Coordinates of C-alpha atoms and ligand atoms in Angstrom, one line a residue:
Chain A
X18 CA 34.1 -34.9 19.3
X19 CA 30.6 -36.1 18.8
X20 CA 28.0 -33.3 18.5
X21 CA 24.6 -33.7 20.1
X22 CA 21.6 -33.6 17.7
X23 CA 19.8 -30.3 17.8
X24 CA 16.7 -31.6 19.3
X25 CA 18.7 -33.2 22.2
X26 CA 19.6 -29.8 23.5
X27 CA 17.4 -27.2 21.9
X28 CA 14.6 -27.3 24.5
X29 CA 17.0 -26.9 27.4
X30 CA 19.0 -24.2 25.7
X31 CA 15.8 -22.2 25.1
X32 CA 14.8 -22.3 28.7
X33 CA 16.1 -18.9 29.5
X34 CA 13.4 -17.4 31.6
X35 CA 14.1 -17.0 35.3
X36 CA 12.5 -15.4 38.3
X37 CA 13.8 -12.0 38.8
X38 CA 14.8 -11.1 42.3
X39 CA 16.6 -7.7 42.0
X40 CA 13.8 -6.1 39.9
X41 CA 10.1 -6.9 39.5
X42 CA 8.8 -8.8 36.5
X43 CA 7.2 -5.6 35.2
X44 CA 10.6 -3.9 35.4
X45 CA 12.3 -6.7 33.5
X46 CA 9.5 -6.9 31.0
X47 CA 7.7 -3.5 30.9
X48 CA 4.1 -4.4 29.8
X49 CA 4.1 -1.6 27.2
X50 CA 7.0 -3.1 25.5
X51 CA 6.4 -6.8 26.3
X52 CA 2.7 -6.8 25.7
X53 CA 2.0 -9.3 28.4
X54 CA -1.8 -9.2 28.0
X55 CA -2.0 -9.8 31.7
X56 CA -0.3 -13.2 31.3
X57 CA 2.6 -14.2 33.6
X58 CA 6.0 -15.4 32.3
X59 CA 5.1 -19.0 32.7
X60 CA 2.1 -18.8 30.3
X61 CA 4.5 -17.6 27.7
X62 CA 6.9 -20.4 28.3
X63 CA 4.4 -22.7 26.5
X64 CA 5.1 -20.8 23.3
X65 CA 6.5 -23.4 20.9
X66 CA 8.0 -22.2 17.6
X67 CA 7.2 -24.5 14.7
X68 CA 10.4 -23.8 12.9
X69 CA 13.4 -24.5 15.1
X70 CA 16.8 -23.4 14.0
X71 CA 20.0 -23.0 16.0
X72 CA 22.5 -20.2 15.6
X73 CA 25.2 -22.3 14.0
X74 CA 22.7 -23.7 11.5
X75 CA 21.4 -20.3 10.8
X76 CA 24.9 -18.9 10.1
X77 CA 25.7 -21.8 7.7
X78 CA 22.5 -21.5 5.8
X79 CA 22.6 -17.7 5.5
X80 CA 26.2 -17.7 4.4
X81 CA 25.2 -20.0 1.5
X82 CA 22.1 -17.9 0.6
X83 CA 24.3 -14.7 0.5
X84 CA 26.9 -16.4 -1.6
X85 CA 24.3 -17.5 -4.0
X86 CA 22.6 -14.1 -4.5
X87 CA 25.8 -12.1 -4.6
X88 CA 27.5 -14.4 -7.1
X89 CA 24.6 -14.3 -9.5
X90 CA 24.7 -10.5 -9.3
X91 CA 28.5 -10.5 -9.9
X92 CA 28.2 -12.9 -12.8
X93 CA 25.5 -10.7 -14.5
X94 CA 26.9 -7.3 -13.7
X95 CA 28.0 -6.8 -17.3
X96 CA 25.0 -8.3 -18.9
X97 CA 23.2 -4.9 -19.5
X98 CA 19.9 -6.4 -18.3
X99 CA 19.0 -3.1 -16.7
X100 CA 19.8 -1.1 -19.9
X101 CA 17.9 -3.4 -22.1
X102 CA 14.9 -4.1 -19.8
X103 CA 11.4 -3.0 -20.7
X104 CA 10.9 0.4 -19.0
X105 CA 7.9 -1.1 -17.2
X106 CA 10.2 -3.6 -15.6
X107 CA 12.6 -0.8 -14.4
X108 CA 9.6 0.8 -12.8
X109 CA 8.8 -2.3 -10.9
X110 CA 12.3 -2.4 -9.5
X111 CA 12.3 1.2 -8.6
X112 CA 8.9 1.0 -6.8
X113 CA 9.9 -2.1 -5.0
X114 CA 13.3 -0.9 -3.8
X115 CA 12.0 2.4 -2.6
X116 CA 9.0 1.0 -0.8
X117 CA 10.8 -2.0 0.7
X118 CA 14.5 -1.6 1.3
X119 CA 14.6 0.7 4.3
X120 CA 11.4 -0.8 5.7
X121 CA 13.3 -4.1 5.9
X122 CA 16.0 -2.4 7.9
X123 CA 13.4 -0.8 10.2
X124 CA 11.8 -4.3 10.6
X125 CA 15.1 -5.3 12.3
X126 CA 14.2 -3.1 15.2
X127 CA 10.8 -4.6 15.5
X128 CA 12.3 -8.1 15.5
X129 CA 14.8 -6.8 18.2
X130 CA 11.9 -5.7 20.3
X131 CA 10.6 -9.3 20.3
X132 CA 14.1 -10.5 20.9
X133 CA 14.5 -8.4 24.1
X134 CA 11.0 -7.9 25.5
X135 CA 9.0 -11.0 24.6
X136 CA 8.3 -13.2 27.7
X137 CA 8.4 -16.2 25.4
X138 CA 11.9 -17.7 25.2
X139 CA 11.1 -19.4 21.9
X140 CA 10.0 -16.1 20.4
X141 CA 13.3 -14.5 21.6
X142 CA 15.3 -17.2 19.8
X143 CA 13.4 -16.9 16.5
X144 CA 13.4 -13.2 16.4
X145 CA 17.1 -13.1 17.1
X146 CA 17.4 -14.8 13.7
X147 CA 14.6 -12.7 12.3
X148 CA 16.5 -9.5 13.3
X149 CA 19.6 -10.7 11.5
X150 CA 17.4 -11.6 8.5
X151 CA 16.0 -8.1 8.3
X152 CA 19.4 -6.5 8.5
X153 CA 20.5 -8.7 5.6
X154 CA 17.4 -7.7 3.6
X155 CA 18.0 -4.0 4.2
X156 CA 21.6 -4.3 3.2
X157 CA 21.1 -6.4 0.1
X158 CA 18.2 -4.3 -1.2
X159 CA 20.4 -1.2 -0.8
X160 CA 23.5 -2.8 -2.3
X161 CA 21.8 -4.4 -5.3
X162 CA 20.2 -1.2 -6.7
X163 CA 23.3 0.9 -6.0
X164 CA 25.0 -0.2 -9.3
X165 CA 22.2 1.5 -11.2
X166 CA 22.2 4.8 -9.4
X167 CA 24.8 6.3 -11.8
X168 CA 22.6 5.3 -14.7
X169 CA 19.3 6.5 -13.5
X170 CA 18.5 9.1 -10.8
X171 CA 15.2 7.5 -9.8
X172 CA 17.2 4.5 -8.5
X173 CA 18.5 6.7 -5.7
X174 CA 15.0 6.4 -4.2
X175 CA 16.0 2.9 -3.1
X176 CA 17.8 4.7 -0.2
X177 CA 16.0 8.0 -0.2
X178 CA 12.3 7.1 -0.2
X179 CA 11.8 6.6 3.5
X180 CA 13.3 10.0 4.3
X181 CA 10.8 11.9 2.1
X182 CA 7.3 13.1 2.3
X183 CA 6.4 11.5 -1.0
X184 CA 2.7 10.5 -0.6
X185 CA 3.1 6.8 -1.1
X186 CA 6.0 6.9 1.5
X187 CA 3.8 8.7 4.0
X188 CA 1.3 5.8 3.5
X189 CA 4.0 3.2 3.9
X190 CA 5.5 4.8 7.0
X191 CA 2.0 5.3 8.6
X192 CA 1.3 1.6 8.2
X193 CA 4.7 0.3 9.3
X194 CA 4.8 2.7 12.2
X195 CA 1.4 1.4 13.3
X196 CA 2.1 -2.4 13.0
X197 CA 5.8 -2.7 13.9
X198 CA 7.5 0.4 15.2
X199 CA 5.0 1.4 17.9
X200 CA 3.6 -1.9 19.2
X201 CA 4.6 -4.2 22.0
X202 CA 6.5 -7.5 21.3
X203 CA 3.5 -9.7 21.1
X204 CA 1.5 -7.3 18.9
X205 CA 4.5 -7.1 16.6
X206 CA 4.5 -10.9 16.3
X207 CA 0.8 -10.8 15.3
X208 CA 0.7 -7.8 13.1
X209 CA 4.1 -7.9 11.4
X210 CA 4.9 -11.5 11.2
X211 CA 1.6 -13.4 11.2
X212 CA -0.6 -10.8 9.4
X213 CA 1.8 -8.9 7.1
X214 CA 4.4 -11.5 6.4
X215 CA 2.4 -14.7 6.3
X216 CA -0.5 -12.9 4.6
X217 CA 1.1 -10.6 2.2
X218 CA 4.8 -10.7 1.6
X219 CA 4.3 -13.9 -0.3
X220 CA 2.5 -11.7 -2.7
X221 CA 5.3 -9.2 -3.3
X222 CA 8.1 -11.7 -3.2
X223 CA 6.8 -14.9 -4.9
X224 CA 4.9 -12.8 -7.4
X225 CA 7.9 -10.6 -8.2
X226 CA 10.4 -13.4 -8.3
X227 CA 8.3 -15.0 -11.0
X228 CA 7.9 -11.7 -12.9
X229 CA 11.7 -11.1 -12.6
X230 CA 12.5 -14.4 -14.1
X231 CA 10.0 -13.8 -16.9
X232 CA 11.6 -10.4 -17.6
X233 CA 15.1 -12.1 -17.7
X234 CA 16.3 -10.3 -14.6
X235 CA 17.9 -13.2 -12.8
X236 CA 19.8 -11.0 -10.4
X237 CA 16.6 -9.6 -9.1
X238 CA 14.8 -13.0 -9.1
X239 CA 17.5 -14.6 -7.0
X240 CA 17.7 -11.7 -4.6
X241 CA 13.9 -11.8 -4.1
X242 CA 13.7 -15.5 -3.6
X243 CA 16.7 -15.4 -1.2
X244 CA 14.8 -12.9 0.9
X245 CA 11.6 -14.9 0.8
X246 CA 13.1 -18.0 2.3
X247 CA 14.0 -15.9 5.4
X248 CA 10.5 -14.4 5.5
X249 CA 8.8 -17.7 5.3
X250 CA 10.8 -18.8 8.4
X251 CA 10.4 -15.7 10.6
X252 CA 6.8 -15.1 9.5
X253 CA 6.0 -18.1 11.8
X254 CA 6.9 -16.2 14.9
X255 CA 3.3 -14.9 15.4
X256 CA 1.4 -18.2 15.1
X257 CA 2.4 -19.7 18.5
X258 CA 1.8 -16.3 20.2
X259 CA -1.7 -16.4 18.9
X260 CA -2.2 -19.9 20.3
X261 CA -1.0 -18.7 23.7
X262 CA -3.4 -15.8 23.6
X263 CA -6.4 -17.8 22.5
X264 CA -5.7 -20.5 25.1
X265 CA -5.7 -17.8 27.8
X266 CA -8.9 -16.1 26.8
X267 CA -7.5 -13.3 24.7
X268 CA -8.9 -14.2 21.4
X269 CA -10.7 -10.9 20.9
X270 CA -7.6 -8.8 21.4
X271 CA -5.6 -11.2 19.1
X272 CA -8.3 -11.0 16.4
X273 CA -8.5 -7.2 16.5
X274 CA -4.7 -7.0 15.8
X275 CA -5.0 -9.4 12.9
X276 CA -7.9 -7.5 11.4
X277 CA -6.2 -4.1 11.7
X278 CA -2.9 -5.3 10.2
X279 CA -4.4 -7.3 7.3
X280 CA -6.5 -4.4 6.1
X281 CA -3.5 -2.0 6.1
X282 CA -1.4 -4.5 4.3
X283 CA -4.1 -5.0 1.7
X284 CA -4.3 -1.3 1.0
X285 CA -0.5 -1.0 0.6
X286 CA -0.4 -4.0 -1.8
X287 CA -3.3 -2.6 -3.8
X288 CA -1.2 0.4 -4.7
X289 CA 2.2 -1.3 -4.9
X290 CA 1.6 -4.7 -6.4
X291 CA -1.8 -4.4 -8.1
X292 CA -0.6 -1.9 -10.8
X293 CA 2.6 -3.9 -11.4
X294 CA 0.8 -7.1 -12.1
X295 CA -2.1 -5.9 -14.2
X296 CA -0.6 -2.9 -15.9
X297 CA 3.2 -2.6 -15.8
X298 CA 4.1 -6.2 -16.7
X299 CA 4.2 -6.7 -20.4
X300 CA 1.1 -8.7 -21.6
X301 CA 3.1 -11.7 -22.8
X302 CA 4.7 -12.1 -19.4
X303 CA 1.4 -12.1 -17.4
X304 CA 0.5 -15.4 -15.9
X305 CA -2.3 -14.5 -13.6
X306 CA -4.3 -11.3 -12.9
X307 CA -3.7 -9.6 -9.6
X308 CA -7.2 -10.8 -8.5
X309 CA -6.4 -14.4 -9.5
X310 CA -3.1 -14.2 -7.7
X311 CA -4.7 -12.7 -4.6
X312 CA -7.4 -15.4 -4.6
X313 CA -4.9 -18.3 -5.0
X314 CA -2.0 -17.1 -2.8
X315 CA -3.5 -14.8 -0.3
X316 CA -7.2 -15.5 0.2
X317 CA -7.1 -19.3 0.2
X318 CA -3.8 -19.6 2.2
X319 CA -4.7 -16.9 4.7
X320 CA -8.2 -18.2 5.3
X321 CA -6.6 -21.6 6.1
X322 CA -4.0 -20.0 8.4
X323 CA -6.7 -18.2 10.3
X324 CA -9.0 -21.1 10.8
X325 CA -6.2 -23.5 11.7
X326 CA -5.3 -21.0 14.4
X327 CA -8.8 -20.9 15.8
X328 CA -9.3 -17.3 14.7
X329 CA -12.3 -16.0 12.6
X330 CA -12.1 -14.4 9.2
X331 CA -11.9 -10.6 9.6
X332 CA -15.4 -9.1 10.0
X333 CA -14.9 -7.2 6.7
X334 CA -13.9 -10.3 4.6
X335 CA -16.9 -9.8 2.2
X336 CA -15.7 -6.2 1.6
X337 CA -12.2 -7.4 1.1
X338 CA -13.2 -10.1 -1.5
X339 CA -15.1 -7.5 -3.5
X340 CA -12.3 -4.9 -3.3
X341 CA -9.6 -7.2 -4.7
X342 CA -11.3 -6.9 -8.1
X343 CA -11.6 -3.1 -7.9
X344 CA -9.3 -1.1 -5.6
X345 CA -6.0 -1.6 -7.5
X346 CA -7.5 -0.3 -10.8
X347 CA -8.2 3.0 -9.0
X348 CA -4.8 2.9 -7.4
X349 CA -3.2 2.5 -10.8
X350 CA -5.3 5.2 -12.5
X351 CA -4.6 7.5 -9.5
X352 CA -0.8 6.9 -9.3
X353 CA -0.6 7.2 -13.1
X354 CA -2.6 10.4 -13.4
X355 CA -0.5 12.0 -10.6
X356 CA 2.6 10.5 -12.1
X357 CA 4.9 13.5 -11.5
X358 CA 4.7 12.6 -7.8
X359 CA 6.1 9.1 -8.3
X360 CA 9.8 8.2 -8.2
X361 CA 9.3 5.7 -11.0
X362 CA 7.7 5.9 -14.4
X363 CA 4.4 4.1 -14.5
X364 CA 3.4 2.1 -17.5
X365 CA -0.1 2.9 -18.6
X366 CA -1.0 -0.6 -19.8
X367 CA -4.1 0.4 -21.8
X368 CA -3.4 -0.5 -25.4
X369 CA -6.4 -2.2 -27.1
X370 CA -4.8 -5.7 -26.5
X371 CA -4.2 -4.9 -22.9
X372 CA -7.7 -3.6 -22.5
X373 CA -9.1 -6.8 -24.0
X374 CA -7.1 -8.7 -21.3
X375 CA -8.4 -6.4 -18.6
X376 CA -12.0 -6.9 -19.8
X377 CA -11.6 -10.7 -19.8
X378 CA -10.1 -10.7 -16.3
X379 CA -12.4 -8.0 -14.9
X380 CA -15.7 -8.1 -16.9
X381 CA -17.0 -4.5 -17.1
X382 CA -13.6 -2.9 -17.1
X383 CA -14.2 -0.9 -20.3
X384 CA -17.5 0.5 -19.0
X385 CA -15.9 1.7 -15.8
X386 CA -12.2 2.3 -15.6
X387 CA -12.1 2.3 -19.3
X388 CA -14.4 5.3 -19.5
X389 CA -11.8 7.4 -17.6
X390 CA -9.0 6.1 -19.7
X391 CA -10.9 6.9 -22.9
X392 CA -10.9 10.6 -22.0
X393 CA -7.2 10.3 -21.1
X394 CA -6.3 8.6 -24.4
X395 CA -8.1 11.1 -26.5
X396 CA -6.1 13.9 -24.8
X397 CA -2.9 12.1 -25.5
X398 CA -3.8 11.5 -29.2
X399 CA -4.9 15.1 -29.6
X400 CA -1.7 16.3 -28.0
X401 CA -3.7 18.0 -25.3
X402 CA -1.1 17.0 -22.7
X403 CA -2.1 19.7 -20.1
X404 CA -5.4 17.8 -19.6
X405 CA -3.5 14.5 -18.9
X406 CA -2.2 16.0 -15.6
X407 CA -3.9 17.0 -12.4
X408 CA -4.2 20.5 -11.0
X409 CA -5.2 19.5 -7.5
X410 CA -4.7 16.8 -4.8
X411 CA -6.7 13.7 -4.6
X412 CA -8.3 13.5 -1.2
X413 CA -6.5 10.8 0.8
X414 CA -7.7 8.5 3.6
X415 CA -6.8 9.5 7.2
X416 CA -5.9 5.8 7.9
X417 CA -4.2 4.2 4.9
X418 CA -3.1 7.7 3.5
X419 CA -4.0 6.6 0.0
X420 CA -6.5 8.2 -2.3
X421 CA -10.2 7.7 -1.5
X422 CA -11.5 6.0 -4.6
X423 CA -14.1 3.7 -6.0
X424 CA -15.3 2.4 -9.4
X425 CA -16.0 5.1 -12.0
X426 CA -18.0 5.3 -15.2
X427 CA -21.2 3.2 -15.4
X428 CA -20.4 1.5 -12.1
X429 CA -19.9 4.8 -10.2
X430 CA -19.8 4.0 -6.5
X431 CA -17.2 6.4 -5.1
X432 CA -17.8 7.3 -1.5
X433 CA -16.3 9.1 1.5
X434 CA -16.5 7.6 5.0
X435 CA -16.3 10.6 7.2
X436 CA -15.9 10.9 11.0
X437 CA -15.9 13.9 13.2
X438 CA -13.6 13.4 16.2
X439 CA -12.8 16.1 18.7
X440 CA -14.0 18.8 16.3
X441 CA -11.9 17.6 13.4
X442 CA -13.5 16.1 10.3
X443 CA -11.6 13.0 9.2
X444 CA -12.1 11.2 5.9
X445 CA -11.7 7.5 5.2
X446 CA -11.6 5.4 2.1
X447 CA -13.7 2.6 3.5
X448 CA -15.8 1.4 6.4
X449 CA -12.8 -0.6 7.5
X450 CA -10.3 2.2 7.5
X451 CA -12.7 4.2 9.7
X452 CA -13.3 1.2 11.9
X453 CA -9.5 0.9 12.5
X454 CA -9.4 4.6 13.6
X455 CA -12.3 4.0 15.9
X456 CA -10.5 1.2 17.7
X457 CA -8.0 3.6 19.2
X458 CA -8.7 7.2 18.0
X459 CA -5.9 8.8 20.1
X460 CA -3.4 6.6 18.5
X461 CA -4.1 8.1 15.0
X462 CA -5.9 11.4 15.6
X463 CA -2.8 13.6 15.6
X464 CA -1.5 12.5 12.2
X465 CA -1.8 14.9 9.3
X466 CA -2.3 13.4 5.9
X467 CA -0.7 15.1 2.9
X468 CA -4.0 16.9 2.2
X469 CA -4.2 18.1 5.9
X470 CA -0.6 19.4 5.5
X471 CA -1.5 21.2 2.3
X472 CA -4.5 22.8 4.0
X473 CA -2.4 23.8 7.0
X474 CA -0.1 25.7 4.7
X475 CA 2.8 23.4 5.2
X476 CA 3.3 22.9 1.4
X477 CA 4.5 26.1 -0.2
X478 CA 4.0 27.4 -2.8
X479 CA 0.6 25.7 -3.1
X480 CA 1.2 24.3 -6.6
X481 CA 2.8 21.3 -8.3
X482 CA 6.3 22.8 -7.9
X483 CA 5.7 23.3 -4.2
X484 CA 4.3 19.8 -3.8
X485 CA 7.2 18.2 -5.6
X486 CA 9.6 20.1 -3.4
X487 CA 7.7 19.0 -0.3
X488 CA 7.9 15.4 -1.5
X489 CA 11.7 15.8 -2.1
X490 CA 11.2 14.9 -5.8
X491 CA 14.1 16.5 -7.6
X492 CA 14.3 17.3 -11.3
X493 CA 15.4 14.2 -13.1
X494 CA 13.4 12.1 -10.6
X495 CA 9.9 13.2 -11.6
X496 CA 7.8 10.3 -12.8
X497 CA 6.4 10.2 -16.3
X498 CA 4.9 7.6 -18.7
X499 CA 7.3 4.6 -18.8
X500 CA 7.2 4.3 -22.6
X501 CA 7.0 8.0 -23.3
X502 CA 3.4 7.5 -24.6
X503 CA 4.6 5.3 -27.5
X504 CA 1.6 3.1 -26.7
X505 CA -0.8 5.8 -27.9
X506 CA 0.4 5.3 -31.5
X507 CA -1.9 2.5 -32.0
X508 CA -4.9 4.7 -31.1
X509 CA -3.6 7.4 -33.4
X510 CA -3.5 4.9 -36.2
X511 CA -7.0 3.6 -35.3
X512 CA -8.3 7.1 -35.5
X513 CA -6.6 7.8 -38.9
X514 CA -8.0 4.6 -40.2
X515 CA -11.5 5.5 -39.1
X516 CA -11.2 8.9 -40.8
X517 CA -9.9 7.4 -44.0
X518 CA -12.5 4.6 -43.9
Chain B
X906 CA -14.9 36.3 1.3
X907 CA -12.8 33.5 2.4
X908 CA -11.2 30.5 0.9
X909 CA -13.1 27.3 1.6
X910 CA -11.9 23.8 0.9
X911 CA -14.4 21.1 -0.2
X912 CA -14.0 17.5 -1.2
X913 CA -15.4 16.8 -4.7
X914 CA -17.0 13.5 -5.6
X915 CA -17.8 14.0 -9.2
X916 CA -20.3 11.7 -10.9
X917 CA -18.4 9.2 -13.1
X918 CA -15.0 10.0 -11.8
X919 CA -13.0 7.5 -9.7
X920 CA -11.4 9.6 -6.9
X921 CA -12.3 12.3 -4.4
X922 CA -10.4 15.5 -5.0
X923 CA -9.7 18.7 -3.1
X924 CA -11.4 21.7 -4.5
X925 CA -10.8 25.2 -3.3
X926 CA -13.8 27.6 -3.5
X927 CA -14.9 30.8 -1.9
X928 CA -17.6 31.3 0.8
X929 CA -19.3 33.7 -1.6
X930 CA -19.5 31.1 -4.5
X931 CA -22.8 29.8 -5.5
X932 CA -23.5 26.1 -5.9
X933 CA -23.3 26.5 -9.7
X934 CA -19.8 28.0 -9.3
X935 CA -18.8 25.3 -6.9
X936 CA -19.8 22.7 -9.5
X937 CA -17.8 24.5 -12.2
X938 CA -14.8 24.6 -9.9
X939 CA -15.1 20.9 -9.2
X940 CA -15.6 20.1 -12.9
X941 CA -12.2 21.7 -13.7
X942 CA -10.5 18.7 -12.1
X943 CA -12.7 15.9 -13.6
X944 CA -14.4 17.0 -16.9
X945 CA -12.1 16.6 -19.9
X946 CA -9.6 14.8 -17.8
X947 CA -11.3 11.6 -16.9
X948 CA -15.0 12.4 -17.4
X949 CA -16.6 13.4 -20.7
X950 CA -18.5 16.7 -20.9
X951 CA -22.2 16.3 -21.1
X952 CA -23.7 19.3 -23.0
X953 CA -27.2 17.9 -22.4
X954 CA -26.8 18.3 -18.7
X955 CA -26.2 20.8 -16.0
X956 CA -24.2 20.0 -12.8
X957 CA -26.0 20.0 -9.5
X958 CA -24.6 19.8 -6.0
X959 CA -25.8 17.6 -3.1
X960 CA -24.4 16.5 0.2
X961 CA -23.1 12.9 0.2
X962 CA -26.0 10.6 0.7
X963 CA -28.7 13.2 0.1
X964 CA -31.2 12.9 -2.7
X965 CA -32.1 16.6 -2.9
X966 CA -29.8 19.1 -4.6
X967 CA -28.8 22.3 -2.9
X968 CA -30.3 25.4 -4.7
X969 CA -28.2 26.5 -7.6
X970 CA -27.9 30.1 -6.3
X971 CA -27.2 29.1 -2.7
X972 CA -23.9 30.4 -1.5
X973 CA -21.3 28.3 0.3
X974 CA -21.6 30.2 3.5
X975 CA -25.4 29.7 3.5
X976 CA -25.1 26.0 2.8
X977 CA -24.0 24.7 6.2
X978 CA -21.2 22.7 4.5
X979 CA -18.2 22.1 6.7
X980 CA -14.7 22.7 5.5
X981 CA -13.5 19.6 3.5
X982 CA -17.0 18.1 3.6
X983 CA -17.7 15.8 0.6
X984 CA -20.1 17.0 -2.0
X985 CA -21.5 15.0 -4.9
X986 CA -21.5 16.7 -8.3
X987 CA -24.3 15.1 -10.3
X988 CA -25.3 15.5 -13.9
X989 CA -28.9 16.7 -14.3
X990 CA -30.5 16.5 -17.7
X991 CA -31.7 19.9 -19.0
X992 CA -35.5 20.0 -19.7
X993 CA -36.4 21.5 -23.0
Ligands
FE2_1406 FE1 12.5 -8.9 5.4
FE2_1407 FE1 10.4 -10.0 7.5

C-alpha cells in the first residue's frame, strides 16, 4: 500500500480545533492554564511550527537515538572511565546530573500543559513529542549515573538533589517553578522553550558534550548529544507562539516573559556552567573561556533569534554583557568557599598556570578575584585550614536565590539591591533580579530564601552541622576540594624556593 | 539586648554575608564581627587602618561608639565596612 507523503496529510491531521457546544471555550481552555492573552481559538490556529514531525517518524528516530546512546554505555561499562577520570570531571558529572535529571522529568509536565491546554493545534502536536522527549531525558539521566552510585555516594544526588533544600537546588527549583511549573501553556512555550532552551541549553549540552569527549568520557558525550538533538527540536515550540502574540498586539507581554526567563537562566548557568568551564576543566582541555563561549553561542545566536522574531534585546542587555565576564568568577569562589554545602567536589583551578590563563582571558583577574584567592592559598599552604571555610551564610538574592556578589579586590563593586515590600526587606543581587520581582510581587513575595529560613529559626542547630542536615547532605556526601588540595604543592614549593633564594 | 542580623558588605570581599550582632553593640564591634567572616579568609588584614561602618550608598560613616539600636538600621540591612587609614 502506498503511503502518503507527510506534507500531503500533516496540515489536515493537525486541524484538531473545533467549536465546543457542550461547554464554553473558557471551560475547554481555562485562560489560567491556556494563556489565551485574550485571543480566540482561531488566532492560535495560525500557529505554524517550523519543525514538523509525525508520530511514526518520531518513534523511529527516537528508537535509533536510544539504541545509540545505550549501546555506547553498554560497550564502555567496563572501561573504568569513571574510576580513572580527573576528579574535576567527576564533579562536572555530579553537578550536571543533580541539577538537570529530575528537572527534565518535571519539564515533561510543562510540555504536557502545552499539549493539553494550548489553543494552537500545532503546538499541541510538537509538545506531545516534547513531553516524550523530557520523559526520555529524565529516565536516561537517572539510569546512566546509577552505575556509579555504588562507587561514590555523591552520585546519589542525581536522583536526590531535587528533593533537598540544598541551596543551589532551592535556586534551581525557584527558577523552574517560575518559568515552567506555574505558568500557562503559552508562557511556558516562551519562557521554557524559546528563552531557556533556545537561549541556554545549547550552553550546557553542546559545551558539555565537547568537554566530555575531551575528557574521554564517550558515554556521557553521547548521552548529552542525544538529548541535545531533542532539545533543538522542541525548543522551537515558542517561536511561532511569539509570532502570533506579536501579530496580535501582545509584544509587550511576550517581551516581558522573555526578559524574565533569560535573566533567570543566565544566573543559573553562571553558577552551574561558568565554574565548570573556567575552573574545573583541566587547562589542557579548555577550548574557549566561559565568556568566549557565551559570546559565540549565546549572545550572537540569541540576539539573532530575538531580532528575527521582531522582539527587542532585553532592556538589561548591557548589564548582561558586562556580567558574563564577572558573575561566574564569584559563583565559583562562593560555591568553592562554601564547599561543604555542595554534593560534588569543586576543583579550585587556581594554580599559577591556571591563573595565567584566567588573567589572559579576563584581564585584571589577579587584582580582583586573585586577591581573594591569594589569602585562601596562603591559608592552605600554612595549614590554616579553619580559615579556608566559612562560619556564616552568604546573603542570597530573593529572586535567583544565589549569593549576592560582585567583583572583589581592586575592582570592588559589590552591591545590594534592596526593596521593601509589605513591610519586609528583600535583597536582590542585581537591578534585574529586583525588576523581575517588581513585575509581579505577589508571585514571589511569600518565598523564603535559605537565609530567610535560617533567620526564621527553621535551620537547627544554627551552625554548619544544622545547615548540612537541613540541606540533606549526609556524611560521605559533603563536598571538598576535588584534588584534596594537591594543587597547593606548587605554591608550597614556590615559597620554599623564595626562602632559600 | 537582642540579637540583630545585618548584611555585611566588606570592602575588598566578593559577597554579602549574614552577620549576627547585638542591639547593644557599637559600630566598632559590628565592624569586628563582620571582619571575622572576611579578614584572613578572603581579605588581607590592614594594620594601618581601622574599620568604619556606613549605610550602603552613604559617604559618611556612622559614629564609632554608636550602638546598633541607636543607628536606625533595619534588620538585615546592608552595611558597608570600609578601611579607614589611621592618622598618625
Ligand atoms: Fe530535556
Ligand atoms: Fe527540553
